Tab-separated table of N, CA and C in Angstrom:
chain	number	residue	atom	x	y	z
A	24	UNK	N	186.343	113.361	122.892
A	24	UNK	CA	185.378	113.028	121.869
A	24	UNK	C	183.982	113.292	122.378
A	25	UNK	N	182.981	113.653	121.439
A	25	UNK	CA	181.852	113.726	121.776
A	25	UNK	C	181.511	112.428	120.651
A	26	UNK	N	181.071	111.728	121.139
A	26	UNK	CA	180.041	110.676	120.862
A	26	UNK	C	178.523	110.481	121.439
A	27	UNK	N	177.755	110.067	120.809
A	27	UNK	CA	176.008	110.329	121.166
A	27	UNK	C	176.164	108.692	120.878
A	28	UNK	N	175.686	108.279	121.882
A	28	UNK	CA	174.964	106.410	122.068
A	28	UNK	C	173.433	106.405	122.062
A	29	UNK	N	173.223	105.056	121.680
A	29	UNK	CA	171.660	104.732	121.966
A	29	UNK	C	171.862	103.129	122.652
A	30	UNK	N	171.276	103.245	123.580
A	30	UNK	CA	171.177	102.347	124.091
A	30	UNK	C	172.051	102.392	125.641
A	31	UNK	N	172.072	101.258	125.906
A	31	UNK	CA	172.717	101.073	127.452
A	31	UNK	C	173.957	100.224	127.614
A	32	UNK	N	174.111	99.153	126.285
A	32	UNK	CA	175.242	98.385	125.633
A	32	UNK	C	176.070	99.094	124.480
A	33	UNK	N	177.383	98.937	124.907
A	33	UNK	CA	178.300	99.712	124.109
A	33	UNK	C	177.977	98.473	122.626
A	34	UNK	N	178.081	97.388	122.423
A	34	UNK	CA	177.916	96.679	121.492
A	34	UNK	C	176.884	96.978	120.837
A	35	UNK	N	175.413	98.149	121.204
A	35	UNK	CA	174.537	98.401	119.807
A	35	UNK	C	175.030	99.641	119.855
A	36	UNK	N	175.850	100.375	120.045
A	36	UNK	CA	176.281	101.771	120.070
A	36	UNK	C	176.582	101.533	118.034
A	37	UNK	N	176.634	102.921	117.366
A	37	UNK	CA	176.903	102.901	115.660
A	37	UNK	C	178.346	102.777	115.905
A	38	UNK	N	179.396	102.134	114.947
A	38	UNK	CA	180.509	101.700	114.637
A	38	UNK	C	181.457	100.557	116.015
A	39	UNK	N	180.516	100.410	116.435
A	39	UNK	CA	181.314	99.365	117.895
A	39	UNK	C	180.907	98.089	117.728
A	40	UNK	N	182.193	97.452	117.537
A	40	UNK	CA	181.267	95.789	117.061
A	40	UNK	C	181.993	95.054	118.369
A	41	UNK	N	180.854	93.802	118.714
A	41	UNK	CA	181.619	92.936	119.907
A	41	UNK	C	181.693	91.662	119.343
A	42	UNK	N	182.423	90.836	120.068
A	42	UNK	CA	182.690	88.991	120.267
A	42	UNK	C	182.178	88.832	121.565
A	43	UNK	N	181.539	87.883	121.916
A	43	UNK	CA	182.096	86.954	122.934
A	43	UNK	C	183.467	85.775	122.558
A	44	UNK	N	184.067	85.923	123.830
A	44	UNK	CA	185.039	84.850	124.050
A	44	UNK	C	184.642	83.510	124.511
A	45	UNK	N	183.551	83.208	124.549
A	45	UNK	CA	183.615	81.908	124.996
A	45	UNK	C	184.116	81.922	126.628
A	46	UNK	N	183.507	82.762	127.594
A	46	UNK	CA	184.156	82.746	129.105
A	46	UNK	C	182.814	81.982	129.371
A	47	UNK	N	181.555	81.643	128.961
A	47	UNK	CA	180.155	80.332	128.920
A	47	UNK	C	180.005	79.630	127.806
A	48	UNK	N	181.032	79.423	127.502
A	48	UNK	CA	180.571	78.651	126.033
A	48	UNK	C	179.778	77.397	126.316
A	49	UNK	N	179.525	76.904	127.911
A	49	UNK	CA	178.867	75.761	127.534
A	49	UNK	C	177.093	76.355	127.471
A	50	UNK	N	177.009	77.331	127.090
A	50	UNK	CA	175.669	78.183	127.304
A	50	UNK	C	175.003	78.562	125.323
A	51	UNK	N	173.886	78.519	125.239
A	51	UNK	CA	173.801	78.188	124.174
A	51	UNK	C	174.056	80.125	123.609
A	52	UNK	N	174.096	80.645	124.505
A	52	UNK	CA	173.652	82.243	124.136
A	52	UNK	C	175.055	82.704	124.701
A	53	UNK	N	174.996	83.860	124.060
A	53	UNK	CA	176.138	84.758	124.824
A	53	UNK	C	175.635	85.570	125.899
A	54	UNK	N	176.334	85.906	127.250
A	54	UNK	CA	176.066	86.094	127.795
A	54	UNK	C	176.554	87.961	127.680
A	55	UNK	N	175.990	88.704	128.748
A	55	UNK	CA	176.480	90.386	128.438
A	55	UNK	C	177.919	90.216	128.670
A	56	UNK	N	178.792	89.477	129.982
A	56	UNK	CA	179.492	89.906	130.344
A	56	UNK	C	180.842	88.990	129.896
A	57	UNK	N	180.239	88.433	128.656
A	57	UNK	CA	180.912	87.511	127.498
A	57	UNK	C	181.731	88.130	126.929
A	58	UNK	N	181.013	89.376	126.354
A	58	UNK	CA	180.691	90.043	125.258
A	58	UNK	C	182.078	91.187	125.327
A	59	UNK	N	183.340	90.969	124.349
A	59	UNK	CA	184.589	92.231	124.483
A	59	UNK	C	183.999	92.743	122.819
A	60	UNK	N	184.867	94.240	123.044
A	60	UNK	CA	184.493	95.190	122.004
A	60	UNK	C	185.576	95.148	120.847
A	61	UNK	N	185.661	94.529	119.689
A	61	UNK	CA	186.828	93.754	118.947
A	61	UNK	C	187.133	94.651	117.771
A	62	UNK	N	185.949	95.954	117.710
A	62	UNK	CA	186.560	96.821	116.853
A	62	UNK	C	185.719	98.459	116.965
A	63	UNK	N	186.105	99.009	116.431
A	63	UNK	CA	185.539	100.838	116.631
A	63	UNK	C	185.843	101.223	115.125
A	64	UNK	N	184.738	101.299	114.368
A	64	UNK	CA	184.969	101.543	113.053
A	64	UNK	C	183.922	103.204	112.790
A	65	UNK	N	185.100	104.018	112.904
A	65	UNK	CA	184.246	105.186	113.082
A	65	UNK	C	184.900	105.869	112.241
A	66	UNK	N	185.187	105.840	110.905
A	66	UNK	CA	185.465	106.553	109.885
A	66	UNK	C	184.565	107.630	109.782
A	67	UNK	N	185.358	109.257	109.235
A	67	UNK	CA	184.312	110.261	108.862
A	67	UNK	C	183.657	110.166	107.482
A	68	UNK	N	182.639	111.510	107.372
A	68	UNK	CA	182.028	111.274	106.306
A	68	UNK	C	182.754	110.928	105.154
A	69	UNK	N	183.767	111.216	104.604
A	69	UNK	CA	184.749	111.114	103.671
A	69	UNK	C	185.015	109.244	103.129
A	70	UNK	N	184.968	108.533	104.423
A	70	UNK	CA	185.882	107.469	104.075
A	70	UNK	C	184.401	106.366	103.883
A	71	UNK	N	184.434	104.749	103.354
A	71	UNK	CA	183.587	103.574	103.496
A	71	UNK	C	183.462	103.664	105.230
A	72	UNK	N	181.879	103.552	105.583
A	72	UNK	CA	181.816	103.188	106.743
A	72	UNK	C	180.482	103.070	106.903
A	73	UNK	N	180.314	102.317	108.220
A	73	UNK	CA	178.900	101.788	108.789
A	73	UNK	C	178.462	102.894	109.529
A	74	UNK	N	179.210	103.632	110.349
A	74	UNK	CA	179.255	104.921	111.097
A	74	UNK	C	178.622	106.211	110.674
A	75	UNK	N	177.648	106.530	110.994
A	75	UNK	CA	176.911	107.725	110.345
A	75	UNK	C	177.122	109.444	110.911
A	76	UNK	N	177.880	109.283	112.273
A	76	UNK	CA	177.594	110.013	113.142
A	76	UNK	C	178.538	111.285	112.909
A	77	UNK	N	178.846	112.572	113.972
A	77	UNK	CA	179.747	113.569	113.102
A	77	UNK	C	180.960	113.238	113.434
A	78	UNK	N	181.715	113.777	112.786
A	78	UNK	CA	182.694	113.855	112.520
A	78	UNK	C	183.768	113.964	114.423
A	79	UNK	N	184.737	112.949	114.549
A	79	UNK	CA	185.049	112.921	115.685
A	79	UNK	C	186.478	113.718	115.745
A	80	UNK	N	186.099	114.540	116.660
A	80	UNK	CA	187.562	116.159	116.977
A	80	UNK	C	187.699	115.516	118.555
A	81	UNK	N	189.393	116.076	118.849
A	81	UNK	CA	189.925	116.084	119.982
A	81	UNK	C	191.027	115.450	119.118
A	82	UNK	N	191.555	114.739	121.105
A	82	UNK	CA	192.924	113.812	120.941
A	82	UNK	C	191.675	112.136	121.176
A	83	UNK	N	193.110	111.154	120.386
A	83	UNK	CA	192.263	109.743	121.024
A	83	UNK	C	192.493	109.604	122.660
A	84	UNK	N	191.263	109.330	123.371
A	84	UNK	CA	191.191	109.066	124.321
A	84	UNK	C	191.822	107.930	125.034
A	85	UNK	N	193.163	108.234	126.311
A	85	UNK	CA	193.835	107.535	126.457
A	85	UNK	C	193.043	105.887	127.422
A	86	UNK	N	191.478	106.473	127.284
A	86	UNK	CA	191.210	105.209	127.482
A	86	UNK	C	190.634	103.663	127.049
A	87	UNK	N	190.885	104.209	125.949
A	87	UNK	CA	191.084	103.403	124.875
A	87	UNK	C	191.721	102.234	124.972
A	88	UNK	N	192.956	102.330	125.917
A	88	UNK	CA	194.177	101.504	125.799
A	88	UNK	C	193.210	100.139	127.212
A	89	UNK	N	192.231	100.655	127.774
A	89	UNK	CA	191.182	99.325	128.455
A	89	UNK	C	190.462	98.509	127.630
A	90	UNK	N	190.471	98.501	126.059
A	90	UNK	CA	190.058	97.853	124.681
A	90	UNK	C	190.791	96.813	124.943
A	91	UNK	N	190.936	96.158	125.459
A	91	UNK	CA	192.278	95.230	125.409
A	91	UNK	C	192.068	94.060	124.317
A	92	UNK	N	190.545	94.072	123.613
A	92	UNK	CA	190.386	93.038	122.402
A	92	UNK	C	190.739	93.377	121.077
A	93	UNK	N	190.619	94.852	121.057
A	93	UNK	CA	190.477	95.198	120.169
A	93	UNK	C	191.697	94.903	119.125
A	94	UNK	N	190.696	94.605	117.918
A	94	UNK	CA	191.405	94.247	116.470
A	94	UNK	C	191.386	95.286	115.507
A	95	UNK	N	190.733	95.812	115.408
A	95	UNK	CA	190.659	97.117	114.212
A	95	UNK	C	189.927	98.424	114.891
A	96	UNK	N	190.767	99.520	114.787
A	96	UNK	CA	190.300	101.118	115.154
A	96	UNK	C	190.529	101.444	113.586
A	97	UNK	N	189.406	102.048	113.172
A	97	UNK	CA	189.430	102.983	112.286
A	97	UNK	C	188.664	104.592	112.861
A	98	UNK	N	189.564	105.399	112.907
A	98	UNK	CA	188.991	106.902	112.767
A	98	UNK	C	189.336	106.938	111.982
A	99	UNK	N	189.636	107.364	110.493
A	99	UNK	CA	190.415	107.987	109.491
A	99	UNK	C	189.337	108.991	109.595
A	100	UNK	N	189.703	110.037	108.198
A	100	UNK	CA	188.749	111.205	107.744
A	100	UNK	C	187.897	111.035	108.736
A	101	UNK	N	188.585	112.083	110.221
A	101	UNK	CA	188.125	113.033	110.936
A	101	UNK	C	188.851	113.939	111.378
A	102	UNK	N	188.583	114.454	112.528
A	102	UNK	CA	189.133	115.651	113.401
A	102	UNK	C	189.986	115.554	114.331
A	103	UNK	N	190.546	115.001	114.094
A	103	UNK	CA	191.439	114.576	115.347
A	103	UNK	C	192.727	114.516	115.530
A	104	UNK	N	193.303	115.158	116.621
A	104	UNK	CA	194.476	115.772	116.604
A	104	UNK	C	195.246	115.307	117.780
A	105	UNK	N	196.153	116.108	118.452
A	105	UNK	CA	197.192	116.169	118.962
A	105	UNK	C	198.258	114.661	119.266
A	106	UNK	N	198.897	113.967	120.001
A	106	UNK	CA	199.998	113.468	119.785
A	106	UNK	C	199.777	111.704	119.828
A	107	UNK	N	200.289	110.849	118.736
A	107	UNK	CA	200.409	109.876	119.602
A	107	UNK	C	200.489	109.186	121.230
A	108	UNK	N	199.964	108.753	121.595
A	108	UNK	CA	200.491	108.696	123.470
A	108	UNK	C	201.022	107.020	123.019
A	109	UNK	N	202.319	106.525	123.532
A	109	UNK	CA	203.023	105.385	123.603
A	109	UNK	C	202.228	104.165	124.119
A	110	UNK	N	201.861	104.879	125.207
A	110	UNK	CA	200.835	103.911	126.404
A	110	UNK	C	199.291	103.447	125.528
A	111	UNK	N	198.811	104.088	124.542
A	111	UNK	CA	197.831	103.393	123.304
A	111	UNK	C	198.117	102.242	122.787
A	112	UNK	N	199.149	102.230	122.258
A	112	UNK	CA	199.828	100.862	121.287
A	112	UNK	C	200.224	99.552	122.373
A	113	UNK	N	198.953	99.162	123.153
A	113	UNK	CA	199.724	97.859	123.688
A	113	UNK	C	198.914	96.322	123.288
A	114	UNK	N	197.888	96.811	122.223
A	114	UNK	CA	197.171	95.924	121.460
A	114	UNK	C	197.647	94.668	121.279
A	115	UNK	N	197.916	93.429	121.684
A	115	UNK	CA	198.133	91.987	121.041
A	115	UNK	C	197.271	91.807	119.969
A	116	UNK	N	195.817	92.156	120.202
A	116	UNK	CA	195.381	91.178	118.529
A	116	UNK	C	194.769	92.491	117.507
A	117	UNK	N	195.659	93.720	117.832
A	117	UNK	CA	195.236	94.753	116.720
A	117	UNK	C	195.838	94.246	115.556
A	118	UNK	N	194.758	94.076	114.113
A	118	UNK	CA	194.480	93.699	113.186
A	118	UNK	C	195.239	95.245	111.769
A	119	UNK	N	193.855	95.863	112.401
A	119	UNK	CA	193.951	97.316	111.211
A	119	UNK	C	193.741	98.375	111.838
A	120	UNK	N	194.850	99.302	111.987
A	120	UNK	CA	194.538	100.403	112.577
A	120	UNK	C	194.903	101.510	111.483
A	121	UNK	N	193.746	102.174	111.346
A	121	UNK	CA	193.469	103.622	109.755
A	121	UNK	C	192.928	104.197	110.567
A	122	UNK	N	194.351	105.527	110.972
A	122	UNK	CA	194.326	106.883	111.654
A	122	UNK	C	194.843	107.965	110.426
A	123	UNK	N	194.501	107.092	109.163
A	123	UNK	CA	195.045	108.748	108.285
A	123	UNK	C	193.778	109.411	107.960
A	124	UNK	N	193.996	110.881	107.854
A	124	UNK	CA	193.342	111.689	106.937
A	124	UNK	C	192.603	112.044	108.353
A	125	UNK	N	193.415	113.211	109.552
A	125	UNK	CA	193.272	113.795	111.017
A	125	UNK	C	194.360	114.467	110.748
A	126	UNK	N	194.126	114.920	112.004
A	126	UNK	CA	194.909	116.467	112.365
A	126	UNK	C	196.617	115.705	113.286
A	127	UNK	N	196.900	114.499	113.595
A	127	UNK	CA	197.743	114.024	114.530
A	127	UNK	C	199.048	115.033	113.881
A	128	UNK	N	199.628	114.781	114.952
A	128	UNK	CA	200.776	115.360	114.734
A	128	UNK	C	202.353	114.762	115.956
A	129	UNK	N	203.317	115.539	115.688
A	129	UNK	CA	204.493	115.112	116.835
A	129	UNK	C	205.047	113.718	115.674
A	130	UNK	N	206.003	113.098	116.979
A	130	UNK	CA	206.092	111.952	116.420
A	130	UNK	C	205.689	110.367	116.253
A	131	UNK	N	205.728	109.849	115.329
A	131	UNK	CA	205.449	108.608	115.237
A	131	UNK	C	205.999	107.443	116.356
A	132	UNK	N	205.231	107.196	117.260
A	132	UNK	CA	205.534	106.248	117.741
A	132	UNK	C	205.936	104.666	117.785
A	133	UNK	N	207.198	104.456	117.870
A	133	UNK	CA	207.930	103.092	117.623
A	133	UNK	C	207.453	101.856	118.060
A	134	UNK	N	206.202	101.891	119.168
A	134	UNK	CA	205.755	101.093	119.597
A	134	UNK	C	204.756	100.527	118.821
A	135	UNK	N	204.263	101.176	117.573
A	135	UNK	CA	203.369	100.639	116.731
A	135	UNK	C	203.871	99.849	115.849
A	136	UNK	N	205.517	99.706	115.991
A	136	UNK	CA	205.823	98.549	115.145
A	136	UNK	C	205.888	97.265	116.396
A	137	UNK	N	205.260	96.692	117.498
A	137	UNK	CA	205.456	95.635	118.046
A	137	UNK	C	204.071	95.741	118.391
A	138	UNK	N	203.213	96.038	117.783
A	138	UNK	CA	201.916	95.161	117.810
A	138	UNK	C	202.188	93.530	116.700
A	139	UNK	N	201.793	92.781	117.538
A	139	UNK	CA	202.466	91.685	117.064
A	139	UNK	C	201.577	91.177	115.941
A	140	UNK	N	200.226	91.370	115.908
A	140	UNK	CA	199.107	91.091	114.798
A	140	UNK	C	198.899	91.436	113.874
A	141	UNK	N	199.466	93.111	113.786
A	141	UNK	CA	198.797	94.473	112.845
A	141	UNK	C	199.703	94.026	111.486
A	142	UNK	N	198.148	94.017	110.850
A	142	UNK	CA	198.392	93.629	109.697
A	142	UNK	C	198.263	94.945	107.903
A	143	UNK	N	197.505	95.845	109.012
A	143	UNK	CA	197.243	97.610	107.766
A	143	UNK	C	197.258	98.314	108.892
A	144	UNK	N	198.317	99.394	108.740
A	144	UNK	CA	198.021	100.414	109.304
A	144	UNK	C	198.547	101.663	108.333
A	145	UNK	N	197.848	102.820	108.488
A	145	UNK	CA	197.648	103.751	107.761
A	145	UNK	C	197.531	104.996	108.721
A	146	UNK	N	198.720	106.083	108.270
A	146	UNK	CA	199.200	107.378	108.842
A	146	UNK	C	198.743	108.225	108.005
A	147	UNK	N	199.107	108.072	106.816
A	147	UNK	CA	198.772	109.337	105.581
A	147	UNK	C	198.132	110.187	105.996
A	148	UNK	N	198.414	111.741	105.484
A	148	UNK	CA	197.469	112.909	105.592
A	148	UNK	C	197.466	113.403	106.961
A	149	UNK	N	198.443	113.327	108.140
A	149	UNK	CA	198.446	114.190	109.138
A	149	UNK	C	199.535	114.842	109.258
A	150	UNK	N	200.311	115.394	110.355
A	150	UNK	CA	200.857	116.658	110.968
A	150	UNK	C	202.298	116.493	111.497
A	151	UNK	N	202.658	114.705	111.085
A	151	UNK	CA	204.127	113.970	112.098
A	151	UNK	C	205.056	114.667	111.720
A	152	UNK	N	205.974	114.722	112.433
A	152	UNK	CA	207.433	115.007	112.158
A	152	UNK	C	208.439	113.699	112.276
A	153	UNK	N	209.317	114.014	111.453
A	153	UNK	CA	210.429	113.331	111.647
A	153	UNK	C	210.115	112.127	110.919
A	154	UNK	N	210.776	111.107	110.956
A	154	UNK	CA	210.886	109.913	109.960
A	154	UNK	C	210.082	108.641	110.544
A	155	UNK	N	209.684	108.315	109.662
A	155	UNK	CA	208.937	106.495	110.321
A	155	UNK	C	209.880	105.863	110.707
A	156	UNK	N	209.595	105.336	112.096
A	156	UNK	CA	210.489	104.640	112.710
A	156	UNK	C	210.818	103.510	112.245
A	157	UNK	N	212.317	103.141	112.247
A	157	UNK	CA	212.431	101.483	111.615
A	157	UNK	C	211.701	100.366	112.362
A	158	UNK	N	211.210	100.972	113.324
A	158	UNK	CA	210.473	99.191	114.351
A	158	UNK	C	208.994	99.224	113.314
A	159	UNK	N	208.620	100.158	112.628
A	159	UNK	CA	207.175	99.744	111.922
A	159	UNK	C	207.687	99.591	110.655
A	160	UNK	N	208.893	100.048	109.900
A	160	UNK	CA	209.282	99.604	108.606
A	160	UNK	C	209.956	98.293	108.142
A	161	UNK	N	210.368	97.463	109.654
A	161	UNK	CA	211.357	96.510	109.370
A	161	UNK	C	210.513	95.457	109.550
């Protein structure tokens, strides 16, 4: 991915929202190193979004899977292609994940049915083969 930041905190970066957890809650402020990244809402021009920036091409970056808060990824309507990786899907409190309307392709990975939280997720409009696995249909 090419992404352009402003700033020096990923939390004022465009479409990156944070929490603190409460690791100082007896502190009246949040502190920086409080502060986890709880969603990436980077929809392209096409879709509702806060995200202004271009349009994001490649594969998702397998380091992603160090998000370990994260509740909602939205890329939809962009550029983005090549394969599910298994080792992505190890999310506990992923919420909504909308990866349709990209270039993905291969197959659907079964591990996206044991995110134990995910409550929307959305494939539509890419490149998969083969059938939705029963661990995300059942």
């Amino acid at each position: 991915w090419e992404y352009y930041t402003v700033g020096d905190s990923e939390c004022t970066w465009p479409g990156v929202s944070c929490r603190g957890l409460g690791v100082h809650s007896e502190l009246d402020y949040v502190e920086e190193d409080d502060l986890r990244v709880v969603a990436l809402e980077m929809s392209g021009r096409n879709g509702p979004t806060q995200y202004a920036g271009p349009v994001l091409e490649g594969e998702l970056p397998i380091e992603l899977m160090f998000l370990t808060d994260l509740e909602t990824l939205d890329v939809s309507h962009n550029q983005i292609g090549g394969k599910l990786e298994k080792a992505l899907f190890q999310w506990k409190h992923m919420k909504v994940m909308q990866l349709n309307d990209n270039r993905l392709e291969g197959d659907i990975p079964p591990s996206l049915g044991y995110l134990p939280n995910l409550q929307k997720l959305t494939l539509h409009h890419n490149e998969f083969l083969g059938v939705v696995p029963v661990e995300i249909c059942g």
